[in-house]
Amino acid sequence: EAQVTQNPRYLITVTGKKLTVTCSQNMNHEYMSWYRQDPGLGLRQIYYSMNVEVTDKGDVPEGYKVSRKEKRNFPLILESPSPNQTSLYFCASTPIGLAGATSYNEQFFGPGTRLTVL
Amino acid sequence: DAKTTQPNSMESNEEEPVHLPCNHSTISGTDYIHWYRQLPSQGPEYVIHGLTSNVNNRMASLAIAEDRKSSTLILHRATLRDAAVYYCILRVMNYGGSQGNLIFGKGTKLSVKP
């Protein structure tokens, strides 16, 4: 089954304790990204990657890191989490089509990771 | 990406058709119209997309106005499982990395009554 998986699904942690949220897709997609969803603000993109070793900032990258060492995995790293990073996080993937475009392609989202930073 | 306007909420009865409108008066010629939905406690889910012509798939139909300034997502027979927030999103046809960024507005919260 084609899917995007995320782990953990729920996490409660304390300020400053490094954590990693994993994301994996089994569809051989080139493009992967991370979003956070907050009440009243909708979903906002944190980071994206167009392929292995190619990553770039989205709209709200501060306080986050990512890596893309393998095509299927795109972990989100919070090196020193703070309470304002309490949020619902989604990983997404999509294929890159003709001439590098993704505009017309479906994006597949993971089930979400609910993070609470105390 | 150009802005879209959707009603905040809509109600439907189970097994009746639902028409979810979206206005996008500033759409440009190369913008694709995408619809996603988010069921409670789940990630967003692709529903359908189109450029100029009406589109059908197993989930829904998309009717696009001739001037492309509005579109309507049609669920032919609403079920309780269709209760979700529906997002209408315009996707600019370009080739940089930012084109993968879906700009979600507030969407329309659809309630389905048994």
Tab-separated table of C-alpha atoms in Angstrom:
chain	number	residue	atom	x	y	z
A	1	GLU	CA	0.000	0.000	0.000
A	2	ALA	CA	1.302	3.419	-0.980
A	3	GLN	CA	1.781	5.456	2.139
A	4	VAL	CA	3.669	8.010	4.165
A	5	THR	CA	4.455	6.953	7.706
A	6	GLN	CA	5.501	9.086	10.631
A	7	ASN	CA	6.848	8.206	14.044
A	8	PRO	CA	6.086	8.832	16.768
A	9	ARG	CA	2.418	9.748	16.431
A	10	TYR	CA	2.350	11.453	19.812
A	11	LEU	CA	5.224	12.934	21.782
A	12	ILE	CA	5.424	14.943	24.978
A	13	THR	CA	8.831	16.344	25.767
A	14	VAL	CA	10.522	19.118	27.713
A	15	THR	CA	12.194	22.301	26.551
A	16	GLY	CA	15.685	21.770	25.198
A	17	LYS	CA	15.618	17.994	24.807
A	18	LYS	CA	16.582	17.114	21.248
A	19	LEU	CA	14.099	15.038	19.300
A	20	THR	CA	13.612	13.588	15.850
A	21	VAL	CA	10.372	12.842	14.081
A	22	THR	CA	10.816	10.303	11.315
A	23	CYS	CA	9.040	10.268	7.977
A	24	SER	CA	9.192	7.550	5.375
A	25	GLN	CA	7.434	7.032	2.032
A	26	ASN	CA	7.302	3.918	-0.132
A	27	MET	CA	6.336	5.541	-3.442
A	28	ASN	CA	9.806	6.542	-4.662
A	29	HIS	CA	8.803	10.209	-4.613
A	30	GLU	CA	11.463	12.815	-5.145
A	31	TYR	CA	9.761	15.666	-3.293
A	32	MET	CA	9.144	15.520	0.446
A	33	SER	CA	8.174	18.222	2.885
A	34	TRP	CA	7.185	18.966	6.445
A	35	TYR	CA	4.224	21.078	7.556
A	36	ARG	CA	2.999	22.203	10.915
A	37	GLN	CA	-0.666	22.845	11.633
A	38	ASP	CA	-1.784	25.304	14.279
A	39	PRO	CA	-5.307	26.511	15.119
A	40	GLY	CA	-6.184	29.620	13.167
A	41	LEU	CA	-2.979	29.463	11.108
A	42	GLY	CA	-3.635	26.428	8.951
A	43	LEU	CA	-0.825	24.301	7.568
A	44	ARG	CA	2.514	25.962	6.945
A	45	GLN	CA	5.510	24.438	5.253
A	46	ILE	CA	8.649	24.094	7.387
A	47	TYR	CA	11.208	22.515	5.046
A	48	TYR	CA	11.163	20.661	1.778
A	49	SER	CA	13.475	18.442	-0.220
A	50	MET	CA	13.493	17.948	-3.963
A	51	ASN	CA	15.742	14.904	-3.826
A	52	VAL	CA	18.526	13.219	-1.874
A	53	GLU	CA	20.874	15.778	-0.304
A	54	VAL	CA	18.740	18.673	-1.646
A	55	THR	CA	16.798	20.519	1.046
A	56	ASP	CA	15.526	24.057	1.446
A	57	LYS	CA	13.560	26.239	3.827
A	58	GLY	CA	9.826	26.628	3.646
A	59	ASP	CA	7.798	29.366	5.278
A	60	VAL	CA	8.557	28.643	8.956
A	61	PRO	CA	11.990	26.929	9.218
A	62	GLU	CA	13.278	28.541	12.441
A	63	GLY	CA	14.111	25.986	15.131
A	64	TYR	CA	14.023	22.995	12.784
A	65	LYS	CA	16.523	20.953	10.804
A	66	VAL	CA	16.039	18.242	8.205
A	67	SER	CA	18.179	15.777	6.323
A	68	ARG	CA	17.662	13.683	3.203
A	69	LYS	CA	20.264	10.955	3.037
A	70	GLU	CA	17.947	8.420	1.426
A	71	LYS	CA	15.128	9.014	-0.994
A	72	ARG	CA	12.486	7.390	1.186
A	73	ASN	CA	13.298	9.115	4.495
A	74	PHE	CA	13.023	12.744	5.546
A	75	PRO	CA	13.440	13.201	9.305
A	76	LEU	CA	12.546	16.421	11.104
A	77	ILE	CA	14.958	17.385	13.859
A	78	LEU	CA	14.286	19.763	16.725
A	79	GLU	CA	17.662	20.303	18.370
A	80	SER	CA	16.362	22.433	21.237
A	81	PRO	CA	12.557	22.311	21.280
A	82	SER	CA	10.615	25.183	22.791
A	83	PRO	CA	6.941	25.437	23.803
A	84	ASN	CA	6.105	27.448	20.658
A	85	GLN	CA	6.911	24.326	18.654
A	86	THR	CA	3.980	22.539	20.228
A	87	SER	CA	1.973	21.667	17.149
A	88	LEU	CA	0.630	18.985	14.841
A	89	TYR	CA	3.230	17.998	12.251
A	90	PHE	CA	2.638	16.416	8.857
A	91	CYS	CA	5.075	14.951	6.405
A	92	ALA	CA	4.121	14.880	2.728
A	93	SER	CA	5.561	13.509	-0.497
A	94	THR	CA	4.888	13.892	-4.199
A	95	PRO	CA	6.579	12.885	-7.433
A	96	ILE	CA	8.363	15.462	-9.500
A	97	GLY	CA	6.958	15.406	-12.989
A	98	LEU	CA	7.914	16.750	-16.345
A	99	ALA	CA	10.681	19.350	-16.311
A	100	GLY	CA	10.743	19.373	-12.523
A	101	ALA	CA	7.150	20.418	-11.894
A	102	THR	CA	4.974	19.163	-9.073
A	103	SER	CA	2.114	21.621	-9.494
A	104	TYR	CA	-0.248	19.113	-11.024
A	105	ASN	CA	0.656	16.153	-8.846
A	106	GLU	CA	-1.153	14.768	-5.854
A	107	GLN	CA	0.579	15.139	-2.514
A	108	PHE	CA	0.429	12.279	-0.042
A	109	PHE	CA	0.350	13.157	3.640
A	110	GLY	CA	1.327	11.155	6.665
A	111	PRO	CA	-1.033	10.644	9.618
A	112	GLY	CA	0.542	13.395	11.706
A	113	THR	CA	2.654	13.709	14.843
A	114	ARG	CA	1.208	15.614	17.757
A	115	LEU	CA	4.084	17.218	19.648
A	116	THR	CA	3.811	18.902	23.019
A	117	VAL	CA	6.824	20.744	24.416
A	118	LEU	CA	6.545	21.584	28.104
B	1	ASP	CA	-0.295	31.553	-5.169
B	2	ALA	CA	-3.585	33.329	-5.876
B	3	LYS	CA	-6.150	33.586	-3.085
B	4	THR	CA	-9.254	31.406	-2.761
B	5	THR	CA	-12.472	32.105	-0.862
B	6	GLN	CA	-14.654	29.373	0.579
B	7	PRO	CA	-17.612	29.374	2.968
B	8	ASN	CA	-16.583	28.577	6.525
B	9	SER	CA	-19.058	25.748	6.914
B	10	MET	CA	-21.762	23.773	5.147
B	11	GLU	CA	-24.218	21.103	6.147
B	12	SER	CA	-25.552	18.187	4.185
B	13	ASN	CA	-27.794	15.210	4.696
B	14	GLU	CA	-26.440	11.747	4.216
B	15	GLU	CA	-26.849	10.328	0.700
B	16	GLU	CA	-27.618	13.741	-0.796
B	17	PRO	CA	-25.318	15.581	-3.217
B	18	VAL	CA	-23.075	18.318	-1.865
B	19	HIS	CA	-21.762	21.286	-3.831
B	20	LEU	CA	-18.784	22.995	-2.223
B	21	PRO	CA	-17.999	26.344	-3.862
B	22	CYS	CA	-14.678	28.107	-4.226
B	23	ASN	CA	-14.009	31.573	-5.631
B	24	HIS	CA	-10.619	32.365	-7.132
B	25	SER	CA	-11.128	35.544	-9.104
B	26	THR	CA	-7.385	36.293	-9.411
B	27	ILE	CA	-6.491	32.914	-10.891
B	28	SER	CA	-3.924	32.993	-13.666
B	29	GLY	CA	-3.917	30.945	-16.824
B	30	THR	CA	-1.448	28.341	-15.573
B	31	ASP	CA	-2.895	27.820	-12.071
B	32	TYR	CA	-4.207	24.354	-11.326
B	33	ILE	CA	-7.226	24.063	-9.026
B	34	HIS	CA	-6.702	21.406	-6.369
B	35	TRP	CA	-9.004	20.139	-3.664
B	36	TYR	CA	-7.861	18.404	-0.511
B	37	ARG	CA	-9.810	17.359	2.521
B	38	GLN	CA	-8.839	16.683	6.108
B	39	LEU	CA	-10.885	14.249	8.129
B	40	PRO	CA	-10.808	14.640	11.912
B	41	SER	CA	-7.476	13.579	13.402
B	42	GLN	CA	-5.974	12.726	10.007
B	43	GLY	CA	-3.587	14.233	7.500
B	44	PRO	CA	-4.868	16.077	4.441
B	45	GLU	CA	-6.022	13.852	1.609
B	46	TYR	CA	-6.021	14.669	-2.085
B	47	VAL	CA	-9.496	14.759	-3.633
B	48	ILE	CA	-9.253	16.047	-7.182
B	49	HIS	CA	-7.654	18.681	-9.391
B	50	GLY	CA	-8.211	20.329	-12.746
B	51	LEU	CA	-7.061	23.098	-15.022
B	52	THR	CA	-9.867	24.102	-17.395
B	53	SER	CA	-12.192	21.180	-18.034
B	54	ASN	CA	-14.514	19.495	-15.582
B	55	VAL	CA	-13.004	16.423	-13.960
B	56	ASN	CA	-14.417	13.269	-12.412
B	57	ASN	CA	-12.812	10.624	-10.267
B	58	ARG	CA	-13.980	7.973	-7.861
B	59	MET	CA	-14.228	10.430	-5.003
B	60	ALA	CA	-15.819	13.507	-6.538
B	61	SER	CA	-16.368	15.768	-9.513
B	62	LEU	CA	-14.855	19.175	-10.109
B	63	ALA	CA	-16.828	21.729	-12.084
B	64	ILE	CA	-14.773	24.695	-13.279
B	65	ALA	CA	-16.462	27.880	-14.467
B	66	GLU	CA	-15.790	28.896	-18.028
B	67	ASP	CA	-13.863	32.010	-16.901
B	68	ARG	CA	-12.083	29.884	-14.254
B	69	LYS	CA	-12.854	32.420	-11.536
B	70	SER	CA	-14.755	29.855	-9.529
B	71	SER	CA	-15.081	26.109	-9.140
B	72	THR	CA	-17.326	23.655	-7.347
B	73	LEU	CA	-16.427	20.366	-5.753
B	74	ILE	CA	-19.315	17.937	-6.037
B	75	LEU	CA	-19.772	14.953	-3.776
B	76	HIS	CA	-22.497	12.969	-5.464
B	77	ARG	CA	-23.790	11.158	-2.393
B	78	ALA	CA	-22.492	12.392	0.930
B	79	THR	CA	-21.692	9.823	3.563
B	80	LEU	CA	-20.856	10.314	7.217
B	81	ARG	CA	-17.247	9.614	6.304
B	82	ASP	CA	-17.221	12.717	4.092
B	83	ALA	CA	-17.481	15.006	7.126
B	84	ALA	CA	-14.221	16.927	6.906
B	85	VAL	CA	-12.629	20.280	6.171
B	86	TYR	CA	-12.356	20.780	2.412
B	87	TYR	CA	-9.626	22.994	1.036
B	88	CYS	CA	-9.566	24.618	-2.388
B	89	ILE	CA	-5.954	25.393	-3.365
B	90	LEU	CA	-4.458	27.020	-6.438
B	91	ARG	CA	-1.146	25.598	-7.640
B	92	VAL	CA	1.105	27.748	-9.739
B	93	MET	CA	2.753	25.907	-12.588
B	94	ASN	CA	6.418	26.564	-12.007
B	95	TYR	CA	9.497	24.492	-11.531
B	96	GLY	CA	11.181	25.680	-8.389
B	97	GLY	CA	11.098	23.916	-5.056
B	98	SER	CA	8.530	26.317	-3.615
B	99	GLN	CA	5.921	25.045	-6.055
B	100	GLY	CA	5.484	21.999	-3.853
B	101	ASN	CA	4.256	24.208	-1.006
B	102	LEU	CA	0.509	23.817	-0.659
B	103	ILE	CA	-1.048	27.018	0.711
B	104	PHE	CA	-3.990	25.876	2.823
B	105	GLY	CA	-6.605	28.488	3.684
B	106	LYS	CA	-9.298	27.963	6.288
B	107	GLY	CA	-11.364	25.666	4.072
B	108	THR	CA	-15.009	24.666	4.410
B	109	LYS	CA	-16.039	22.466	7.288
B	110	LEU	CA	-18.621	20.022	5.962
B	111	SER	CA	-21.013	18.395	8.407
B	112	VAL	CA	-23.081	15.413	7.266
B	113	LYS	CA	-26.275	14.571	9.106
B	114	PRO	CA	-27.626	11.009	9.181
